[in-house]
Short mmCIF file of C-alpha atoms in Angstrom, two decimals:
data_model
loop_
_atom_site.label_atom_id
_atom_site.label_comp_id
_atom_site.label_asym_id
_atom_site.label_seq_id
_atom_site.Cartn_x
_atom_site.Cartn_y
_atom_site.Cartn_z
CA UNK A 39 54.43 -103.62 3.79
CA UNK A 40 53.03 -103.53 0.41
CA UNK A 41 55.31 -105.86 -2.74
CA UNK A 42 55.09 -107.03 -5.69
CA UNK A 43 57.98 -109.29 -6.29
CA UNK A 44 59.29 -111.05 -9.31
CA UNK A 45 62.67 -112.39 -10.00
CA UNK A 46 65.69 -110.33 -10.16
CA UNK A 47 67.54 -112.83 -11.94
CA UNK A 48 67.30 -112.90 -15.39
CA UNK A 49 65.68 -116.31 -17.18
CA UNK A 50 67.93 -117.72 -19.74
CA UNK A 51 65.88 -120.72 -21.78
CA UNK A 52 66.42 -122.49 -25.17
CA UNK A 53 64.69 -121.44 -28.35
CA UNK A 54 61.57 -124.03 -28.00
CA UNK A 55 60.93 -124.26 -24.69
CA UNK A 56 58.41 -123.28 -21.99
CA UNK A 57 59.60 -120.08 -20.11
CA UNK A 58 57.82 -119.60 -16.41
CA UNK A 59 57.71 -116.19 -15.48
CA UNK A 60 56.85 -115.76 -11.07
CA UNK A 61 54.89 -112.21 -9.84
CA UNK A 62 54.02 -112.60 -6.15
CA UNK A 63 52.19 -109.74 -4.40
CA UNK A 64 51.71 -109.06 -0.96
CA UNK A 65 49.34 -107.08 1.30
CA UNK A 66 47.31 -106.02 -1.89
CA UNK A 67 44.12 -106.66 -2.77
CA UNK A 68 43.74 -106.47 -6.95
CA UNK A 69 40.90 -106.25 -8.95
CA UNK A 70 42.95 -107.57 -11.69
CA UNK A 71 46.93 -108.42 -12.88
CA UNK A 72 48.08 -107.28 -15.95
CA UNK A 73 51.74 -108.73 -17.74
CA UNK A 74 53.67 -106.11 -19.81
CA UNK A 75 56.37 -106.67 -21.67
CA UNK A 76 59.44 -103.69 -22.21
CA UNK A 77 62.35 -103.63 -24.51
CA UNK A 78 65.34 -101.83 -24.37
CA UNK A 79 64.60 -97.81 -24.36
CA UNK A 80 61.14 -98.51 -24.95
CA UNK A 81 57.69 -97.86 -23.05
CA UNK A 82 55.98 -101.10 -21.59
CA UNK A 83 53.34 -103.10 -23.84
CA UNK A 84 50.48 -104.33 -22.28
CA UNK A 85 50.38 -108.32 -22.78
CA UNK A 86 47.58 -109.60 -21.18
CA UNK A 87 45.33 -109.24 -18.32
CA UNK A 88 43.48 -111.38 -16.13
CA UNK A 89 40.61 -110.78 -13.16
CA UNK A 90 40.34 -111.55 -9.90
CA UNK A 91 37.76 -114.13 -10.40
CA UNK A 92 39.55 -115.59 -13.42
CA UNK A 93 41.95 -118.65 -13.02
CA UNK A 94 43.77 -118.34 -16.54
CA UNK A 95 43.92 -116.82 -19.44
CA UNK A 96 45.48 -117.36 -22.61
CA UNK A 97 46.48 -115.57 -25.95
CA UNK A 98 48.18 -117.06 -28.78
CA UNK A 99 51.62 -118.58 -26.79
CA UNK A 100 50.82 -116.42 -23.93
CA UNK A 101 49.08 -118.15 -20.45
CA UNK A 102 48.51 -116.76 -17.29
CA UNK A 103 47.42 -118.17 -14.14
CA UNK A 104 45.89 -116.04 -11.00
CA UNK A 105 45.88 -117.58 -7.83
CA UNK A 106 44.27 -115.48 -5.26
CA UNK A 107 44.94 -117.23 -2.18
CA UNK A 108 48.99 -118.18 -2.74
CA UNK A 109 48.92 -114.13 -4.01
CA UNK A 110 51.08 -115.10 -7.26
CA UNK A 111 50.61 -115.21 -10.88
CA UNK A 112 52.60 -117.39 -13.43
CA UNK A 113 53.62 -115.82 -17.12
CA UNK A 114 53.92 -118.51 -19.48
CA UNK A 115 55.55 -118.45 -22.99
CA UNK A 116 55.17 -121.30 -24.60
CA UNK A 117 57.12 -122.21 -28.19
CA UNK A 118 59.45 -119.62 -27.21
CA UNK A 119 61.56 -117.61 -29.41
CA UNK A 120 64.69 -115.42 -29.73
CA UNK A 121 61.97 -112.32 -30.37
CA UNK A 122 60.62 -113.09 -26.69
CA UNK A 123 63.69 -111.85 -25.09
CA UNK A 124 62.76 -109.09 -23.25
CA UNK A 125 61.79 -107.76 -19.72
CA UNK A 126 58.22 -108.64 -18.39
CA UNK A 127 56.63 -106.65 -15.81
CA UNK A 128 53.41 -107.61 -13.96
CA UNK A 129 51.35 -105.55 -12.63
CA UNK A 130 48.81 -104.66 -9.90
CA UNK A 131 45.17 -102.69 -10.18
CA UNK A 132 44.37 -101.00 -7.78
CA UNK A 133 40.70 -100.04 -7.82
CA UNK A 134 40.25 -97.35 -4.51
CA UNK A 135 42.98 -94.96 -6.12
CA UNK A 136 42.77 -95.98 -10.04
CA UNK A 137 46.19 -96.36 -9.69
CA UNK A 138 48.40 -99.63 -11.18
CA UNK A 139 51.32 -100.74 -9.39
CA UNK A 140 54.35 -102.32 -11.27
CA UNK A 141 57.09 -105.09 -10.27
CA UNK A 142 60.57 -104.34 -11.25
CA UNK A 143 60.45 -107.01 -13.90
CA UNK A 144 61.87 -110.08 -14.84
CA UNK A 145 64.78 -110.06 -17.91
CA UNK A 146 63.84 -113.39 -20.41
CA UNK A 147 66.93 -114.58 -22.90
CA UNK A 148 66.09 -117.09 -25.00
CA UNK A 149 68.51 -119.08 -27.00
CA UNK A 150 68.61 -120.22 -30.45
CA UNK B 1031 44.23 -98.49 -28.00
CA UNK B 1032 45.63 -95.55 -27.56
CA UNK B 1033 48.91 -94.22 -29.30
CA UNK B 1034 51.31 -91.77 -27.14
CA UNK B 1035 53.73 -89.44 -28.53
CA UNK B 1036 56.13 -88.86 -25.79
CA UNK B 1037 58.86 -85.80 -26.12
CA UNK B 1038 61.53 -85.68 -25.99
CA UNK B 1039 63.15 -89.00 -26.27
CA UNK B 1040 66.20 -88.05 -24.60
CA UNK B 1041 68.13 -85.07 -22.52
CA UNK B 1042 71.19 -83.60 -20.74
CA UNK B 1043 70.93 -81.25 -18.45
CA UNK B 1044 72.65 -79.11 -15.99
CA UNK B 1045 71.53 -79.34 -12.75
CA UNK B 1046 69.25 -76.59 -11.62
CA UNK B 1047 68.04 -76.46 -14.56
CA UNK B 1048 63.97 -77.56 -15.63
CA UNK B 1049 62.56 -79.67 -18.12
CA UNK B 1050 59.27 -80.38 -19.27
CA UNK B 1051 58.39 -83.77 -21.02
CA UNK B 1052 55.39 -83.43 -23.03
CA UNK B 1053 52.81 -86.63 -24.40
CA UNK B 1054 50.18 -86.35 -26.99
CA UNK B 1055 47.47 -88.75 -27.04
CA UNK B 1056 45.71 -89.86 -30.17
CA UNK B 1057 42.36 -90.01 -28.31
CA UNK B 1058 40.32 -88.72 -25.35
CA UNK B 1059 41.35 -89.61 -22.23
CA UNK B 1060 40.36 -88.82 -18.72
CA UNK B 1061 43.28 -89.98 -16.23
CA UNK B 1062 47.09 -89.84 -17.57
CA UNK B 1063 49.54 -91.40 -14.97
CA UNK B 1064 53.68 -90.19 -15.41
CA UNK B 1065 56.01 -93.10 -14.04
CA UNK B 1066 60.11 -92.63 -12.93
CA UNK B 1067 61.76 -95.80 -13.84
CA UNK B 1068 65.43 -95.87 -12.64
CA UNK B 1069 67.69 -98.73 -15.03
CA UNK B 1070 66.68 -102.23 -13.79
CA UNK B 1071 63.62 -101.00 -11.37
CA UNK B 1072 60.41 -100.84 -11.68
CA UNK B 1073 58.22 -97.97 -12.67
CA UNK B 1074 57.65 -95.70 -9.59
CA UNK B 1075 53.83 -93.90 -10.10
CA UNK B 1076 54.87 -89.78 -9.65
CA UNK B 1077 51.06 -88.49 -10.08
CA UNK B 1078 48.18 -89.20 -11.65
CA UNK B 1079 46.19 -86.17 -13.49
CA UNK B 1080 42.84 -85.58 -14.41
CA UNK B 1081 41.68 -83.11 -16.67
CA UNK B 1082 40.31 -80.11 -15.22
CA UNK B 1083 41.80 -80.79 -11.80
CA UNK B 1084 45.29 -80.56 -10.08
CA UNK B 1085 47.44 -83.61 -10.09
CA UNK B 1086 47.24 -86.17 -7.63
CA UNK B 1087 50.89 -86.80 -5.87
CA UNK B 1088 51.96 -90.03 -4.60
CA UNK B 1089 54.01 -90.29 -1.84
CA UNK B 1090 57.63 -88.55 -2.22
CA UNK B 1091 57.06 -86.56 -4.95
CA UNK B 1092 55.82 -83.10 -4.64
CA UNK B 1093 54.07 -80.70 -6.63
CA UNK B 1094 56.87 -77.42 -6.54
CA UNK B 1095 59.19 -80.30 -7.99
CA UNK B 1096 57.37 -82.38 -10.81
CA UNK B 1097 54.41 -79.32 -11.97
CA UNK B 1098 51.56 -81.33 -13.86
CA UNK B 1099 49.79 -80.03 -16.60
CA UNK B 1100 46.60 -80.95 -18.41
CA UNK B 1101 45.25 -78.74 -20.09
CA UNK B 1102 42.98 -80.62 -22.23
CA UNK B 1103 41.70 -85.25 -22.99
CA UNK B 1104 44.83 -85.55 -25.29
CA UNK B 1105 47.68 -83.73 -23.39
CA UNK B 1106 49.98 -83.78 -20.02
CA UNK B 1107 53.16 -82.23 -19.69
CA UNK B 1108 55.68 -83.03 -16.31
CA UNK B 1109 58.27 -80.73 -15.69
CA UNK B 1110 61.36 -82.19 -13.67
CA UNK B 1111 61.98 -78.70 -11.62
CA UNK B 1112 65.28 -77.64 -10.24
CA UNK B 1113 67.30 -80.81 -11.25
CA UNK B 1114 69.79 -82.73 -9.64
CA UNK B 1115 72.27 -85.91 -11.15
CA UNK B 1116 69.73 -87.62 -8.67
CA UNK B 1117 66.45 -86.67 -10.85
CA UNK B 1118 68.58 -88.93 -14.07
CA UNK B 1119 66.22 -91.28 -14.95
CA UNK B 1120 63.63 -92.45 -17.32
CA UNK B 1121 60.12 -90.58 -17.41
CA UNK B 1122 57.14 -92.25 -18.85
CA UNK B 1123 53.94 -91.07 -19.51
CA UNK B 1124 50.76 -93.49 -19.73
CA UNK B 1125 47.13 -94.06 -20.16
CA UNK B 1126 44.53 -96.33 -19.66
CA UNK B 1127 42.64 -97.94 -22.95
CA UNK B 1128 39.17 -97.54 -23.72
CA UNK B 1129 38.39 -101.25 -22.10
CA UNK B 1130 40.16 -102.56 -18.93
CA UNK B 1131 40.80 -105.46 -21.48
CA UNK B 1132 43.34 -103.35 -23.25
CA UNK B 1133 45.20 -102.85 -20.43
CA UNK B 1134 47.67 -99.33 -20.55
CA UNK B 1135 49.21 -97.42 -23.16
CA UNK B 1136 52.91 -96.02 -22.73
CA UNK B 1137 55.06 -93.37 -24.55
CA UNK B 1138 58.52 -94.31 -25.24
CA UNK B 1139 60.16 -92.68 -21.89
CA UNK B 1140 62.24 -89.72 -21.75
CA UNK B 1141 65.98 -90.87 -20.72
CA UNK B 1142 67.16 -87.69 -18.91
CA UNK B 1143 70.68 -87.25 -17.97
CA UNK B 1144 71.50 -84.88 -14.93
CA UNK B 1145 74.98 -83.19 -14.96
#
């Protein structure tokens, strides 16, 4: 069957450090992966994107990494902050039905 | 990107009831997508609609229950039909940007609340 999977558990980190967020996909075939990131009784913010062809891509403290053949990408915040707590979703493309797919998210705490 | 004005923010409702959820778009756009997202899940796609056409239904959620409307680029309404405690949940509405680079644009959700 068709997943996206990413880690129920929330992440709890210090203020400072590197937080490593895990989306792992299976049976799907994206054109690209797209990270959100959702607050409390808000809508989801797009983050960052990255292609199928494309091994990484980075904006300001954000990186992401797309590996095709394990079927996972890697959210990385580096510097993190107190303001980074929140819940990231990643998220699947789907180019026959123009439809995007989301994980159920991962909850990030960081510490001061 | 786009900006969304999703309404209303928040409901109660008794069940058998309707509701219709309504988001403005500050541009033109040709596919809006409505999402269910139950607390701590992810966001379920309910339909995808096009201007011009009927909405397209993914699987488990049917027309005579969640009516799409789009009338015109800027506008979608979803109407939660019939409702049961079961339907409580958060409804988002969404929309791609003008560039795949700019990923999707969301309202804020409606938070309805089934009694």
């Amino acid at each position: 069957s068709q997943k996206i999977e990413q880690n129920s558990e929330a992440l709890n980190i210090q203020e400072g450090k590197t937080a490593t967020l895990t989306c792992n996909y299976t049976n799907y075939s994206p054109a690209y992966l797209q990270w959100y990131r959702q607050d409390p009784g808000r809508g989801p913010v797009f983050l960052l994107l990255i292609r199928e062809n494309e091994k990484e891509k980075r904006k300001e403290r954000l990186k992401v990494t797309f590996d095709t053949t394990l079927k996972q990408s890697l959210f990385h915040i580096t510097a993190s902050q107190p303001a980074d707590s929140a819940t990231y979703l990643c998220a699947i493309y789907l180019t026959g039905g123009f439809k995007t797919i989301f994980g159920a998210g991962t909850r990030l705490f960081v510490k001061a | 990107s786009a900006v969304i004005s999703q309404k209303p923010s928040r409901d109660i409702c008794q069940r058998g009831t309707s509701l219709t959820i309504q988001c403005q778009v500050d541009s033109q756009v040709t596919m809006m997508f409505w999402y269910r997202q139950q607390p701590g899940q992810s966001l379920t796609l309910i339909a995808t609609a096009n201007q011009g056409s009927e909405a397209t239904y993914e699987s488990g959620f049917v027309i005579d229950k969640f009516p799409i409307s789009r009338p015109n680029l800027t506008f979608s309404t979803l109407t939660v039909s019939n409702m049961s405690p079961e339907d409580s949940s958060i409804y988002l509405c969404s929309a791609p940007g003008t560039n795949p680079n700019y990923g999707y644009t969301f309202g804020s959700g409606t938070r309805l609340t089934v009694v």
